[in-house]
Coordinates of C-alpha atoms and ligand atoms in Angstrom, one line a residue:
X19 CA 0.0 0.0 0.0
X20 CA 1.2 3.2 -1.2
X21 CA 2.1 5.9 1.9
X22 CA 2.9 9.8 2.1
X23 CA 5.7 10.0 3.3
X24 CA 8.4 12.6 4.4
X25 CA 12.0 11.8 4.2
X26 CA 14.4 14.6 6.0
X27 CA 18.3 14.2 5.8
X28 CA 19.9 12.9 2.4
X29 CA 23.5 12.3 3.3
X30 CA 25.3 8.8 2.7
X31 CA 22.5 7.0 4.4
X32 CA 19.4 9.1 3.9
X33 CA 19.7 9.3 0.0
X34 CA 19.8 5.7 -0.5
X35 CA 17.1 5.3 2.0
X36 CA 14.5 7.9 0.2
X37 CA 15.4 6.1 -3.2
X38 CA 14.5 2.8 -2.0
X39 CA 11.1 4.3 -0.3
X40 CA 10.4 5.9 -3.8
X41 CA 11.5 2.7 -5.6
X42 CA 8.7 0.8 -3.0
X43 CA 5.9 3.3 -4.9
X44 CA 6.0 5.5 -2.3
X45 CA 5.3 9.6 -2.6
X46 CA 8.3 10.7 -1.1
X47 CA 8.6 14.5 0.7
X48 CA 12.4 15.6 0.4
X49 CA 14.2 18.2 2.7
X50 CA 18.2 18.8 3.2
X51 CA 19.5 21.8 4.8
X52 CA 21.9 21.9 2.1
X53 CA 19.3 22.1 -1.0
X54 CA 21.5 20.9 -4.0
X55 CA 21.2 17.1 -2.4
X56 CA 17.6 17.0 -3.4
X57 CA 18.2 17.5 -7.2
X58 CA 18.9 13.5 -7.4
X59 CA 15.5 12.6 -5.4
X60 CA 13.6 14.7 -7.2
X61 CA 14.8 13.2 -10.4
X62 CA 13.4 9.8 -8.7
X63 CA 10.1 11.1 -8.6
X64 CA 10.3 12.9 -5.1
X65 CA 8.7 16.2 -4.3
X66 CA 10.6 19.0 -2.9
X67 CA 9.9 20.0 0.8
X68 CA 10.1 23.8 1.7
X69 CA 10.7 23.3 5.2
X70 CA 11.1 20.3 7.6
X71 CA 7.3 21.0 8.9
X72 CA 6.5 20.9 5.1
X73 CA 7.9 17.4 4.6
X74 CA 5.9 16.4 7.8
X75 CA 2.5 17.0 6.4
X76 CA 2.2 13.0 5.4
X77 CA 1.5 9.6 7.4
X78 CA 5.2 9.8 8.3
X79 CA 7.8 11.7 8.2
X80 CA 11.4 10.1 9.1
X81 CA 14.9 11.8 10.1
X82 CA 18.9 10.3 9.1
X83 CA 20.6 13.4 10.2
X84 CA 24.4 13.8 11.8
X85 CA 23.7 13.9 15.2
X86 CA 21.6 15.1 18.4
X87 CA 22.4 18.6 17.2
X88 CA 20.7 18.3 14.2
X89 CA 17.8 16.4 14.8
X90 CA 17.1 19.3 17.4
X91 CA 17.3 21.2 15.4
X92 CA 14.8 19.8 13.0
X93 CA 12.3 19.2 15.3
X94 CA 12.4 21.8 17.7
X95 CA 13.8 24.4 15.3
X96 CA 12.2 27.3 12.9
X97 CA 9.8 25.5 10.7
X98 CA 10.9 22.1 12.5
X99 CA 8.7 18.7 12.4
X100 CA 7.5 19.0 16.1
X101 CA 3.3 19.1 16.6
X102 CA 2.9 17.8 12.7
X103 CA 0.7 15.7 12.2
X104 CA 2.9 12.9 10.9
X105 CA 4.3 9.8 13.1
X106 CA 8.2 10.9 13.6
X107 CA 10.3 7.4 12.8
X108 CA 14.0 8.6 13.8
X109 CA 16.7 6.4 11.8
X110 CA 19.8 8.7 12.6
X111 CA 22.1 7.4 15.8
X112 CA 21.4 9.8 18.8
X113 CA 21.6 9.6 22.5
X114 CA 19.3 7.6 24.6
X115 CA 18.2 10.9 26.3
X116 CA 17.5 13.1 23.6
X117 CA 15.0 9.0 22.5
X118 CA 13.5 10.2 25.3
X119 CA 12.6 13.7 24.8
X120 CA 11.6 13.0 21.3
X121 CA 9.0 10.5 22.6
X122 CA 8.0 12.9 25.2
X123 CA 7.5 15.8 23.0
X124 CA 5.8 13.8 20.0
X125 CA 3.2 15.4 18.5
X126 CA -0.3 13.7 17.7
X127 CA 1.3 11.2 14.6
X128 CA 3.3 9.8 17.8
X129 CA 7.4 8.7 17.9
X130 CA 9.2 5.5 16.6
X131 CA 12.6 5.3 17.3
X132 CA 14.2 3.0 14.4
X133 CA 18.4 3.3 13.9
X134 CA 20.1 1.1 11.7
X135 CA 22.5 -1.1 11.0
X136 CA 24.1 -1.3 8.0
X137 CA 26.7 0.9 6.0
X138 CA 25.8 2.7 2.6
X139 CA 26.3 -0.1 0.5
X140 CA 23.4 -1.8 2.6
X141 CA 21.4 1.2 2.3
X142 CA 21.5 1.1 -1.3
X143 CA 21.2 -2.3 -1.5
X144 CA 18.0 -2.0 0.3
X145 CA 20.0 -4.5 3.0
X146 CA 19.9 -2.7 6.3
X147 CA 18.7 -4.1 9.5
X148 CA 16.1 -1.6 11.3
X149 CA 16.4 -1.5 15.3
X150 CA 12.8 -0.3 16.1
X151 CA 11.3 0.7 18.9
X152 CA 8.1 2.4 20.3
X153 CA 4.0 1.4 20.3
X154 CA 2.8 -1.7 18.5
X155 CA 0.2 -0.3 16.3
X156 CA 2.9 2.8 15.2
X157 CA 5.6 0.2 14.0
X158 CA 2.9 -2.1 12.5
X159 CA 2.2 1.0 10.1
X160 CA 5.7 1.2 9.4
X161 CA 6.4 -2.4 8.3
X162 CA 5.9 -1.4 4.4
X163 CA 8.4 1.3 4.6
X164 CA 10.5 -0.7 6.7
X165 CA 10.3 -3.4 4.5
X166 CA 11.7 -0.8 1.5
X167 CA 14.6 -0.3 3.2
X168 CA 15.8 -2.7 4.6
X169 CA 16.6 -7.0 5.3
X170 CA 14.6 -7.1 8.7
X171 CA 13.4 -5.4 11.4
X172 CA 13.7 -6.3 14.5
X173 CA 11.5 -4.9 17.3
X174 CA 12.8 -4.2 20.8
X175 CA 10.0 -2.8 22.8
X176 CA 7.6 -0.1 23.3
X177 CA 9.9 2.7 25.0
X178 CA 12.0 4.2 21.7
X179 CA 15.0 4.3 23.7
X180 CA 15.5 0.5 24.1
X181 CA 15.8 0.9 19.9
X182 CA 19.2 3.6 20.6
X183 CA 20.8 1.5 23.6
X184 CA 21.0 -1.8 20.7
X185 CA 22.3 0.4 18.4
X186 CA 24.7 2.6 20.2
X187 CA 25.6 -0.9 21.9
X188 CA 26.1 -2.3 18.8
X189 CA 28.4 0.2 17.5
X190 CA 30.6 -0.2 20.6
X191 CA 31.0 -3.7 19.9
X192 CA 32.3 -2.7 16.1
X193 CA 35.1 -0.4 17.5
X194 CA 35.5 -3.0 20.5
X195 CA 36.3 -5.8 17.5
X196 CA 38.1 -3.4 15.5
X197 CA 40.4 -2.3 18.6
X198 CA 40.8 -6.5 19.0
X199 CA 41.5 -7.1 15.4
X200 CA 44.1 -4.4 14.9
X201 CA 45.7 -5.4 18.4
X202 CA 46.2 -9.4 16.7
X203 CA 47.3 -7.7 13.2
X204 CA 49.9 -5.8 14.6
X205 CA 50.8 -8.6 17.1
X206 CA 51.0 -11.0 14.1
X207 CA 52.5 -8.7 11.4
X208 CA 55.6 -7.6 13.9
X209 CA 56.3 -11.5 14.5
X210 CA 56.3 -12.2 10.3
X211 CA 52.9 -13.6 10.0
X212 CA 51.1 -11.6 7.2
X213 CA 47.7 -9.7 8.4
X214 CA 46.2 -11.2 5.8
X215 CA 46.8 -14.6 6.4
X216 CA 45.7 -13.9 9.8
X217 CA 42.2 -12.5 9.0
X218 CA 41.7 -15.9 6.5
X219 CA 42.5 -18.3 9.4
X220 CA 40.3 -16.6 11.8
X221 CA 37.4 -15.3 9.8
X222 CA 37.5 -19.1 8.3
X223 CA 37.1 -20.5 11.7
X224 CA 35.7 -19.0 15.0
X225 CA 35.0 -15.4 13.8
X226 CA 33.0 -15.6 11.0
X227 CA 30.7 -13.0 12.0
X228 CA 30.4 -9.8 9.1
X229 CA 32.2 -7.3 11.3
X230 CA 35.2 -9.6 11.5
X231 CA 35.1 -10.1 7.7
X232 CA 34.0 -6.7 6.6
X233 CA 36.4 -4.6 9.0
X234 CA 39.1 -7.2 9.2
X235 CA 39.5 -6.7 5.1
X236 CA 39.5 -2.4 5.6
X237 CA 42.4 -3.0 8.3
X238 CA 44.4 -5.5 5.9
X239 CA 44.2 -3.2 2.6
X240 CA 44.2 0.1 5.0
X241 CA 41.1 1.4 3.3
X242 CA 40.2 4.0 5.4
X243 CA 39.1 6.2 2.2
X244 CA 36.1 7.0 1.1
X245 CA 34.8 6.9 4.3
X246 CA 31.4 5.4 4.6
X247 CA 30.9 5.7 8.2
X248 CA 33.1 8.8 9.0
X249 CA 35.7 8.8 12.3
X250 CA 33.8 12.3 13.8
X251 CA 30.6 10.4 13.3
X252 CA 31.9 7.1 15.2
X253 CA 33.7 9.3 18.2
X254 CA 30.2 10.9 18.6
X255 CA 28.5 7.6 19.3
X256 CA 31.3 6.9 21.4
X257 CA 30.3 9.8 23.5
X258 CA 26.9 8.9 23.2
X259 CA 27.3 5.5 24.8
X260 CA 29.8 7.1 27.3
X261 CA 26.5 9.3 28.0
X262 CA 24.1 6.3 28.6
X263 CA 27.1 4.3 30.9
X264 CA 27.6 7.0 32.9
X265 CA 23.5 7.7 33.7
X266 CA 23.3 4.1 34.3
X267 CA 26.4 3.7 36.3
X268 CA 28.0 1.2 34.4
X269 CA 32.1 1.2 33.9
X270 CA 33.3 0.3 30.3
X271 CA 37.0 0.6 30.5
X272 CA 37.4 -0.5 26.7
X273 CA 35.0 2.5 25.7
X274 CA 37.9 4.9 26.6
X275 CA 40.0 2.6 24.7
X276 CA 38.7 2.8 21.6
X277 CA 37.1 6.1 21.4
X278 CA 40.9 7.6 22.3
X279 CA 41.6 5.5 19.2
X280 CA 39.0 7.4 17.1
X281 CA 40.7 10.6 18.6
X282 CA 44.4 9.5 17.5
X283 CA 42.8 8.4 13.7
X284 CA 40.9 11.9 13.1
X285 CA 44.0 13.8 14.4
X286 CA 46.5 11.8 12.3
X287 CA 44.7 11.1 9.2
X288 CA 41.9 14.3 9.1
X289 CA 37.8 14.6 9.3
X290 CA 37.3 12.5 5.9
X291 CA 38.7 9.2 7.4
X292 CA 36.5 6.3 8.1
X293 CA 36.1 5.2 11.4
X294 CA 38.1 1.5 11.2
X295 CA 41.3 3.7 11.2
X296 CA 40.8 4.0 14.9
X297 CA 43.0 1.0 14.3
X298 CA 45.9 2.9 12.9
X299 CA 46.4 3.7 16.5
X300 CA 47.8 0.3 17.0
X301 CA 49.8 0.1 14.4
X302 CA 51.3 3.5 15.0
X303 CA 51.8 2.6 18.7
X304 CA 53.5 -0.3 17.7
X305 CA 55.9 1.4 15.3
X306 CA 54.5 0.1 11.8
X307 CA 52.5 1.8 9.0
Ligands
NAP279 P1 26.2 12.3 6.5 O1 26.5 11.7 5.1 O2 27.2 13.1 7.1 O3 24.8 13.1 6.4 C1 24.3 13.8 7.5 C2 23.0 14.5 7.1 O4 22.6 15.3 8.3 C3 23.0 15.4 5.9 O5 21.8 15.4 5.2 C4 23.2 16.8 6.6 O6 22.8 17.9 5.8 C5 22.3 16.6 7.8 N1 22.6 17.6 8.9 C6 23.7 17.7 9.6 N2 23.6 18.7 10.5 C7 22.4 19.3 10.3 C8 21.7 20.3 10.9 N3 22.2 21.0 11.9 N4 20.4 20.6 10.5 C9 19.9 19.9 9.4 N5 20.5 18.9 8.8 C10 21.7 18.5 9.2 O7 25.9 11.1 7.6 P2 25.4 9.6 7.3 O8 26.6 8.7 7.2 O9 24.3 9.6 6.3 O10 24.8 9.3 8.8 C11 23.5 9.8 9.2 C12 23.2 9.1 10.5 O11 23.1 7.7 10.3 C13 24.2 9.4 11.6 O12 23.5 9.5 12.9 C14 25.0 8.2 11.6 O13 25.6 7.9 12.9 C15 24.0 7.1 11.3 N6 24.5 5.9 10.6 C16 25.5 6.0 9.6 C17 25.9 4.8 9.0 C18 27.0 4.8 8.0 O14 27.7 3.8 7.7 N7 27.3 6.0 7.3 C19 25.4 3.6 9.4 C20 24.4 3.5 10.3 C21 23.9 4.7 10.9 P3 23.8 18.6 4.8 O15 23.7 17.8 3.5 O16 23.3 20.0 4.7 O17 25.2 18.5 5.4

């Protein structure tokens, strides 16, 4: 069944996203803050928002921006989303807090909280995996948009939050197995084994899990550009789930780790570099690359 739908944020994620929703036979309402990343959409078949309330004027309206900052911004701001009459379904990776105030401050279409998993290849691909959370009837609605953009969705409650602690969770357990990986490498590579012949053996027998194989290959070929998840993207959801430990009173000591990592990547290699070169740190430390 056809929806309206609004679609607010077209970076790497939120472009492939909208295509696929338009691509589903959906009518698709554009808006970017910077307006020359709607030309492609509207070449799709999208229409072209005039302001973020504008785009909200549908069934739903979702969000992929950068951060907390922006999604404020969106809602709360001049012209911003809040009191539409459109459910909000927030895809972009923000703080368990601000989940909170978004759901507290929904207007009358209500609040789904929905990151994802997945980097822009997936997106395109139509492959990501969608982290939902918020009431039954409000993600039962979205299950056909859902479905256009993504593998599966899996559905984690009926407080939005729960949805941000799996992702932000998630995405501590990527740098967490990046941190190990580059750790072995560097181990392996200083004693003459190749980093590449370490990846195959483990990868080929007890980690076989994507991140391992995915990750392991960036590290081995130091492919750390283009980026498709940046470095200043990752440290912010490092800070995030440094946010969420501390309100909850839970020590990670390997989340200091790996977000100094990020810090060493961005001030060695620049803004532009993916976030797996938080494993250059390693290497560096160890006197290689
Ligand atoms: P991106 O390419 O940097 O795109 C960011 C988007 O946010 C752009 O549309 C940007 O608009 C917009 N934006 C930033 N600040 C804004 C503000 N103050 N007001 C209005 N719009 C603003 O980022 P991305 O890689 O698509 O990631 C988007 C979200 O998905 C992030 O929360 C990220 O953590 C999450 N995520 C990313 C990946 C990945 O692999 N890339 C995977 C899963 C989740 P402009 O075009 O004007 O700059």
């Amino acid at each position: 069944m056809m929806m309206k739908v609004g679609f607010i944020g077209l970076g790497r994620m939120g472009a492939a996203m909208a295509s696929n929703l338009l691509a589903a036979g959906h009518e698709v309402t554009v808006w970017n803050r910077s307006p020359g990343k709607v030309a492609a959409l509207l070449d799709r078949g999208a229409i072209r928002a005039a302001s973020p309330a504008d785009a909200a004027q549908g069934e739903v309206v979702m969000t992929m921006l950068s951060d907390d900052q922006a999604v404020e911004e969106v809602v709360f701001g001049t012209a911003g989303i809040a009191g539409t009459p459109a459910l909000h379904v927030s895809h972009s990776t923000i703080g368990v807090a601000l989940a909170e105030r978004l759901a507290d401050g929904a207007g009358p279409g209500g609040f789904v909280s929905a990151p994802v998993f997945g980097r822009p290849a997936a997106a395109e691909a139509a492959q990501l995996f969608v982290v939902a959370a918020g009431e039954a009837s409000a993600l039962d609605r979205c299950t056909p948009l859902f479905d256009a953009i993504g593998q599966r969705t899996y559905r984690v409650g009926d407080a939005p939050p729960a949805a941000n602690l799996v992702k932000l969770s998630g995405n501590f357990m990527i740098m967490a197995a990046v941190e190990a990986m580059a750790e072995a490498m560097t181990l392996a590579e200083k004693g003459g084994v190749p980093r590449r012949t370490l990846l195959d053996v483990l990868t080929g027998t007890l980690f076989g899990a994507p991140i391992y194989k995915t990750y392991g290959d960036f590290l081995v070929e130091d492919r750390f550009r283009p980026a498709g998840f940046t470095a200043p993207l990752g440290l912010k959801d490092m800070g995030l789930v440094d946010a969420a430990a501390s309100a909850s009173r839970v020590p990670m000591p390997l989340l200091g780790i790996v977000r100094d990592h990020l810090r060493t990547a961005i001030a060695i290699e620049g803004e532009d570099v993916d976030w797996v070169a938080a494993g250059l740190a390693v290497r560096r430390g160890a006197g290689l690359g």
